[in-house]
Coordinates of C-alpha atoms and ligand atoms in Angstrom, one line a residue:
M1 CA 82.9 72.0 92.0
L2 CA 79.5 73.3 93.0
S3 CA 80.9 75.7 95.6
L4 CA 83.5 76.9 93.1
R5 CA 80.6 77.7 90.7
V6 CA 78.8 79.5 93.5
A7 CA 81.9 81.4 94.3
L8 CA 82.4 82.5 90.7
C9 CA 78.7 83.4 90.3
G10 CA 78.9 85.5 93.5
A11 CA 81.9 87.2 92.1
A12 CA 80.2 88.0 88.9
A13 CA 77.3 89.6 90.8
V14 CA 79.8 91.8 92.6
A15 CA 81.4 92.7 89.4
L16 CA 78.2 94.1 88.1
L17 CA 77.8 96.2 91.2
M18 CA 81.3 97.5 90.7
A19 CA 80.5 98.3 87.1
A20 CA 84.0 97.3 86.1
P21 CA 84.4 96.2 82.6
I22 CA 85.1 92.5 82.5
R23 CA 87.6 92.7 79.6
A24 CA 88.9 95.3 77.3
D25 CA 87.3 93.7 74.3
E26 CA 83.8 93.6 75.8
G27 CA 81.5 96.6 76.1
S28 CA 82.1 100.2 75.2
N29 CA 85.7 100.8 76.2
P30 CA 88.2 103.3 74.8
T31 CA 90.4 101.9 72.0
F32 CA 93.4 100.5 73.8
N33 CA 95.6 100.3 70.7
A34 CA 95.3 103.6 68.9
K35 CA 95.8 103.8 65.2
N36 CA 98.4 106.0 63.5
Q37 CA 100.8 106.2 66.5
A38 CA 104.4 105.5 66.1
D39 CA 105.7 102.6 68.2
L40 CA 108.5 104.3 70.1
T41 CA 109.9 101.0 71.3
I42 CA 111.0 100.0 67.7
G43 CA 114.8 99.9 67.7
L44 CA 115.2 99.9 71.5
P45 CA 117.2 97.1 73.0
R46 CA 115.1 94.2 74.3
V47 CA 116.3 92.3 77.3
K48 CA 114.9 89.3 79.1
A49 CA 114.7 89.8 82.9
K50 CA 115.5 86.8 85.2
L51 CA 113.1 87.0 88.1
V52 CA 114.0 85.3 91.4
A53 CA 111.8 84.3 94.3
P54 CA 111.6 86.6 97.3
P55 CA 113.1 87.6 99.7
F56 CA 115.8 88.0 96.9
V57 CA 115.6 90.6 94.2
M58 CA 116.6 90.1 90.6
E59 CA 120.1 91.1 89.6
H60 CA 120.1 94.7 88.4
D61 CA 122.2 97.8 87.8
Q62 CA 121.7 100.6 90.3
I63 CA 122.7 103.1 87.6
A64 CA 121.2 102.4 84.2
K65 CA 123.6 101.4 81.5
G66 CA 122.7 103.1 78.2
G67 CA 119.3 104.4 77.1
P68 CA 115.8 103.0 77.7
K69 CA 115.2 99.4 77.0
V70 CA 112.2 97.1 76.7
V71 CA 112.5 94.7 79.6
Q72 CA 110.7 91.5 79.0
F73 CA 109.2 89.5 81.9
T74 CA 107.2 86.3 82.1
M75 CA 105.1 85.3 85.1
K76 CA 103.0 82.2 85.6
I77 CA 100.1 82.3 88.0
E78 CA 99.9 79.3 90.4
E79 CA 96.9 78.4 92.5
K80 CA 98.2 76.1 95.2
E81 CA 97.9 74.9 98.8
I82 CA 100.5 76.1 101.2
V83 CA 101.1 75.7 104.9
I84 CA 101.2 79.1 106.7
D85 CA 102.2 78.4 110.3
G86 CA 104.0 75.9 112.6
E87 CA 100.6 74.2 113.4
G88 CA 100.2 73.0 109.8
T89 CA 97.3 75.3 108.9
T90 CA 96.7 75.0 105.2
F91 CA 95.9 77.9 103.0
Q92 CA 94.6 78.0 99.4
A93 CA 97.0 80.5 98.0
M94 CA 96.9 82.2 94.6
T95 CA 100.4 83.4 93.5
F96 CA 102.4 85.2 90.8
D97 CA 105.1 82.7 89.9
G98 CA 104.5 80.5 92.9
S99 CA 105.6 82.8 95.7
M100 CA 104.0 85.2 98.2
P101 CA 104.8 88.0 97.3
G102 CA 105.4 87.5 93.6
P103 CA 108.9 88.2 92.4
T104 CA 110.2 91.8 92.6
M105 CA 110.7 93.3 89.1
V106 CA 113.4 96.0 88.6
V107 CA 113.6 98.5 85.7
H108 CA 114.8 102.1 85.3
E109 CA 112.7 105.2 84.6
G110 CA 111.9 105.4 80.9
D111 CA 112.2 101.6 80.3
Y112 CA 109.3 99.7 79.0
V113 CA 108.0 96.8 81.1
E114 CA 106.7 94.0 78.8
L115 CA 105.0 91.3 80.8
T116 CA 103.6 88.0 79.5
L117 CA 101.2 86.7 82.1
I118 CA 100.3 83.1 81.9
N119 CA 97.3 81.4 83.5
P120 CA 97.9 77.6 83.0
D121 CA 94.8 75.4 82.5
T122 CA 95.7 73.7 85.8
N123 CA 94.2 76.8 87.5
S124 CA 90.5 77.3 88.1
M125 CA 90.1 81.1 88.1
P126 CA 90.6 84.1 85.9
H127 CA 93.5 86.4 87.0
N128 CA 95.1 89.6 85.8
I129 CA 97.6 92.3 87.0
D130 CA 97.2 95.9 88.1
F131 CA 100.5 97.7 88.2
H132 CA 100.4 100.7 90.5
S133 CA 103.4 102.0 88.5
A134 CA 101.5 101.9 85.2
T135 CA 99.2 104.5 83.6
G136 CA 95.8 103.6 82.2
A137 CA 93.4 100.7 81.9
L138 CA 93.2 100.0 85.6
G139 CA 97.0 99.7 85.8
G140 CA 96.8 97.1 83.0
A141 CA 94.2 95.0 84.7
Q142 CA 91.7 95.5 81.9
L143 CA 94.1 94.3 79.3
T144 CA 95.4 91.2 81.1
L145 CA 92.4 89.3 82.4
V146 CA 93.3 85.7 81.5
N147 CA 91.1 82.6 82.0
P148 CA 92.8 79.2 82.7
G149 CA 94.6 78.1 79.6
E150 CA 95.2 81.7 78.4
Q151 CA 98.0 84.2 78.4
A152 CA 98.3 87.9 77.6
A153 CA 101.1 90.4 77.1
L154 CA 101.1 94.0 78.4
R155 CA 103.6 96.7 77.8
F156 CA 103.8 99.9 79.7
K157 CA 106.3 102.7 80.1
A158 CA 107.8 103.1 83.5
T159 CA 107.4 106.9 84.0
K160 CA 107.2 107.1 87.8
V161 CA 110.2 106.2 90.0
G162 CA 109.8 104.2 93.2
A163 CA 108.8 100.8 94.5
F164 CA 105.2 100.1 93.6
V165 CA 102.8 97.2 94.4
Y166 CA 101.3 95.1 91.6
H167 CA 98.4 92.8 92.4
C168 CA 95.7 90.7 90.8
A169 CA 92.4 92.5 90.3
P170 CA 89.8 90.3 88.7
P171 CA 86.3 92.0 88.6
G172 CA 84.3 91.1 91.7
M173 CA 87.1 89.1 93.3
I174 CA 89.8 91.7 93.9
P175 CA 90.2 91.6 97.7
W176 CA 89.9 87.9 97.9
H177 CA 92.7 87.4 95.3
V178 CA 94.9 90.0 97.0
V179 CA 94.6 88.5 100.5
S180 CA 95.1 85.0 98.9
G181 CA 98.7 86.0 98.0
M182 CA 98.4 87.8 94.6
S183 CA 100.7 90.8 95.0
G184 CA 104.3 91.8 94.5
T185 CA 106.6 94.8 93.9
I186 CA 108.1 96.5 90.9
M187 CA 110.9 98.9 91.6
V188 CA 111.6 101.6 89.1
L189 CA 115.0 103.1 89.8
P190 CA 116.0 106.6 88.6
R191 CA 118.4 106.1 85.6
D192 CA 121.2 107.7 87.6
G193 CA 120.4 105.8 90.8
L194 CA 119.1 106.7 94.3
K195 CA 120.1 110.0 95.9
D196 CA 119.7 111.7 99.3
E197 CA 118.1 115.1 99.7
R198 CA 121.3 116.9 98.5
G199 CA 121.7 114.7 95.4
K200 CA 124.5 112.6 97.0
P201 CA 124.4 109.0 95.6
I202 CA 123.0 106.3 97.8
R203 CA 124.2 102.8 96.9
Y204 CA 123.4 99.4 98.4
D205 CA 125.2 96.1 98.7
R206 CA 122.1 93.8 99.0
A207 CA 118.4 94.1 98.4
Y208 CA 115.7 92.1 100.1
T209 CA 112.0 92.2 99.4
I210 CA 109.4 91.5 102.1
G211 CA 105.7 91.2 101.3
E212 CA 103.3 91.5 104.3
F213 CA 100.0 89.6 104.0
D214 CA 97.0 89.7 106.2
L215 CA 95.3 86.3 106.0
Y216 CA 91.8 85.3 106.9
V217 CA 91.5 81.6 107.5
P218 CA 88.0 80.3 108.4
K219 CA 87.6 78.1 111.5
D220 CA 85.2 75.2 112.2
A221 CA 82.7 75.0 115.1
N222 CA 85.5 73.8 117.4
G223 CA 87.7 76.7 116.6
K224 CA 90.1 74.7 114.4
Y225 CA 91.3 76.1 111.1
K226 CA 89.5 74.5 108.2
D227 CA 91.1 72.7 105.2
Y228 CA 89.7 73.1 101.7
E229 CA 90.2 71.2 98.5
N230 CA 90.8 74.4 96.4
A231 CA 90.5 78.1 96.5
G232 CA 87.0 78.1 95.1
D233 CA 85.8 75.9 98.0
A234 CA 87.3 78.3 100.5
Y235 CA 85.8 81.4 98.9
A236 CA 82.5 81.8 100.8
D237 CA 83.9 81.1 104.3
T238 CA 86.9 83.2 103.6
V239 CA 85.0 86.3 102.5
E240 CA 82.9 86.0 105.7
V241 CA 86.1 86.2 107.8
M242 CA 87.5 89.0 105.6
R243 CA 84.5 91.1 106.2
G244 CA 85.2 91.0 110.0
L245 CA 88.5 92.7 109.2
I246 CA 90.4 90.7 111.8
P247 CA 93.2 88.7 110.2
T248 CA 94.0 85.3 111.7
H249 CA 97.6 85.6 110.5
V250 CA 99.8 88.6 109.6
V251 CA 102.8 87.2 107.9
F252 CA 105.9 88.1 105.9
N253 CA 106.4 86.2 102.6
G254 CA 103.5 83.8 102.9
A255 CA 103.9 82.1 106.3
V256 CA 104.8 82.5 109.9
G257 CA 108.6 81.9 110.1
A258 CA 109.2 82.3 106.3
L259 CA 112.1 84.6 107.1
T260 CA 113.3 83.5 110.5
G261 CA 115.8 81.0 111.9
D262 CA 117.6 79.2 109.1
K263 CA 115.6 81.2 106.6
A264 CA 116.8 84.6 108.0
L265 CA 118.1 87.3 105.7
N266 CA 121.9 87.7 105.8
A267 CA 124.2 90.7 105.9
K268 CA 127.6 91.7 107.2
V269 CA 128.7 94.6 109.3
G270 CA 129.5 97.6 107.1
E271 CA 127.0 96.4 104.4
T272 CA 124.2 98.6 103.2
V273 CA 121.0 96.8 102.8
L274 CA 117.9 97.9 100.9
F275 CA 114.6 96.6 102.2
I276 CA 111.5 96.7 100.1
H277 CA 108.3 96.3 102.2
S278 CA 105.1 95.8 100.3
T279 CA 101.6 95.5 101.7
A280 CA 98.8 95.3 99.2
N281 CA 95.8 95.4 101.5
R282 CA 96.6 96.7 105.0
D283 CA 98.7 99.4 106.6
T284 CA 101.9 98.4 108.4
R285 CA 104.8 99.9 110.3
P286 CA 108.2 98.2 109.8
H287 CA 110.8 98.5 112.5
L288 CA 114.3 97.0 112.7
I289 CA 115.0 96.2 116.3
G290 CA 118.4 97.4 117.3
G291 CA 118.8 99.2 114.0
H292 CA 117.3 102.1 112.0
G293 CA 116.2 103.3 108.7
D294 CA 119.2 105.4 107.6
Y295 CA 117.2 106.5 104.5
V296 CA 113.6 105.8 104.2
W297 CA 111.1 106.4 101.4
E298 CA 108.1 105.7 103.4
R299 CA 105.8 106.0 100.4
G300 CA 108.5 104.3 98.3
K301 CA 108.7 107.0 95.7
F302 CA 112.2 108.1 94.8
A303 CA 111.1 111.5 93.3
N304 CA 110.8 112.6 97.0
A305 CA 113.8 113.1 99.3
P306 CA 114.2 110.2 101.8
D307 CA 113.5 110.6 105.5
K308 CA 116.6 110.0 107.6
G309 CA 117.4 108.1 110.8
L310 CA 113.9 106.7 111.4
E311 CA 113.0 104.3 114.1
T312 CA 109.8 103.0 112.6
W313 CA 108.2 103.8 109.2
F314 CA 104.7 103.6 107.9
V315 CA 103.7 101.7 104.8
A316 CA 100.2 102.4 103.6
G317 CA 98.1 99.5 102.4
G318 CA 98.4 99.3 98.7
S319 CA 102.0 100.5 98.5
A320 CA 105.6 99.5 99.0
G321 CA 108.1 101.4 101.2
V322 CA 111.8 101.4 100.9
A323 CA 114.4 101.6 103.7
I324 CA 118.2 101.5 103.5
Y325 CA 120.4 100.7 106.5
T326 CA 124.1 100.1 106.9
F327 CA 124.6 97.5 109.6
Q328 CA 127.1 98.5 112.3
Q329 CA 126.9 95.6 114.8
P330 CA 126.7 91.8 114.4
G331 CA 123.9 89.7 115.7
I332 CA 120.4 88.6 115.0
Y333 CA 118.1 91.5 114.3
A334 CA 114.3 91.1 114.3
Y335 CA 112.6 93.1 111.6
V336 CA 109.0 93.4 112.6
N337 CA 105.7 95.0 112.1
H338 CA 105.8 97.2 115.2
N339 CA 102.2 96.4 116.0
L340 CA 103.9 93.9 118.3
I341 CA 100.8 91.7 118.6
E342 CA 100.9 91.3 114.9
A343 CA 104.6 90.6 115.0
A344 CA 104.7 88.2 117.9
E345 CA 101.3 86.6 118.0
L346 CA 100.2 86.7 114.3
G347 CA 103.5 86.1 112.5
A348 CA 104.9 89.4 111.1
T349 CA 108.5 88.9 112.1
A350 CA 111.7 88.4 110.0
H351 CA 115.3 87.9 111.2
V352 CA 118.4 89.5 109.7
K353 CA 121.6 87.6 110.6
V354 CA 124.5 90.0 110.6
E355 CA 128.1 88.8 110.8
G356 CA 131.1 90.9 111.7
H357 CA 132.9 92.5 114.7
W358 CA 131.2 94.1 117.7
N359 CA 131.8 97.9 118.3
N360 CA 132.1 98.5 122.0
D361 CA 131.9 102.3 121.4
L362 CA 128.4 102.0 120.1
M363 CA 127.3 99.6 122.8
K364 CA 129.0 97.7 125.7
Q365 CA 127.7 95.7 128.5
V366 CA 129.2 97.5 131.5
T367 CA 128.1 95.0 134.1
P368 CA 126.3 91.7 133.3
P369 CA 123.0 91.0 135.1
G370 CA 123.8 90.0 138.8
P371 CA 122.8 90.7 142.4
I372 CA 121.9 94.2 143.4
T373 CA 124.9 96.0 145.0
M374 CA 123.6 99.6 145.0
N375 CA 120.9 100.7 147.3
Ligands
CU401 CU1 94.0 86.5 90.7

C-alpha cells in the first residue's frame, strides 16, 4: 500500500508541474455547462451501442440510416494482471472494459457519443478518457476523471470523420496509464460511407481492430521480469524503464501472440477487410506480408482521399490508421509492424488466415526448390 501511496503522491507532484486542472469542478475553469443554450439532442433517437472485445468491431451500418442519433456507450475500467508473452511475464494492466485496446466504438458524423465511464471500487486509481475525436475540455478528460467507486457521463458531437484514438489521461499519470493498456479507437464514419478519391463508394465485408502497445516491464538484478501485486506497486520501476524509451515488448492487442495461431484473424478470398490500427504512444508501420493496402488512410481521417496500393503505411503515435484490402489468395498472412525486430523479437505480429482458391495467374511456383541444374 505504501508504494501505491508513493506512486500517487509522485503523480500529484507531476500534475502540478503540468498545471493541468485536476477536475472540472475545481479551480477556475470555464463553465462546462453553459446556461440558456438549447439542448439540440432533445427529440433525437437514442440507441444503446453493444461494444465487443477487439479484434472484433461492434456491429454497425456503413451508411447511416436516418438522421443523427445519440449513441449511448458504457465502459467499465478494469485494473488487472495479465500475461503478456509465452514466458509467462505478468503485467499490471489498466484497461477500458477489460481489453487492450479497449473496444472500438463506431458512430456516424453528426451523431452524439454519450459515454458512461465507470470506475468500480475494486480499482485503486483515478481514470478518465480523452477522445481525440472530441472538441473541448482535453477531449473530455477534464469532465470524466473518476475515482474508484465513481462514474461520470460525457456527451460530445462527432464532427470529424475518421478513426481516432481515445485514451486515459489522469493528471500526472498520463503516459503510465497509456502504456499500461488504456487506449482504444472510435471510428466516425461519413454518413454516406467511405469513398475513394473520385467519390466511388468503398465497402467492406469485415472489420478488425488492432491496438499496438509498447510495454515497459522492469527486470530484477538477474535480468528476470519482475512480478508486482498491483499497478501502484509497479509504478516507480515502470516509469524508470519508460524513461529509457526502450520497450521490452511491442505487442498487438495486449500480448505476444494475441492474434496469431488459433487466435488469427479470419477472411476469405474475395472479401474486403478493413483494418484499424491504433497506437496511442509510439509510431508504427503496419505491413501485410504478401498483400497490400488497397486503400489506406494513413492518418485515419476520411475527409482526406485514401492512398492506394501501399506496401507499408505509417501510423503516428497518438493516432489510428485505416487500411482496406481485398484478399486475392488463400494462406496465412502475417500482419506486422515492419520494424521487423519489433515484429519478430518483441511481439508485433498478427496472422490473417484466408480461405479460398489459389490464383496461379497472380503467383505460381514454376519449379520447387531442388538441385541446381543451370550453370
Ligand atoms: Cu487510467
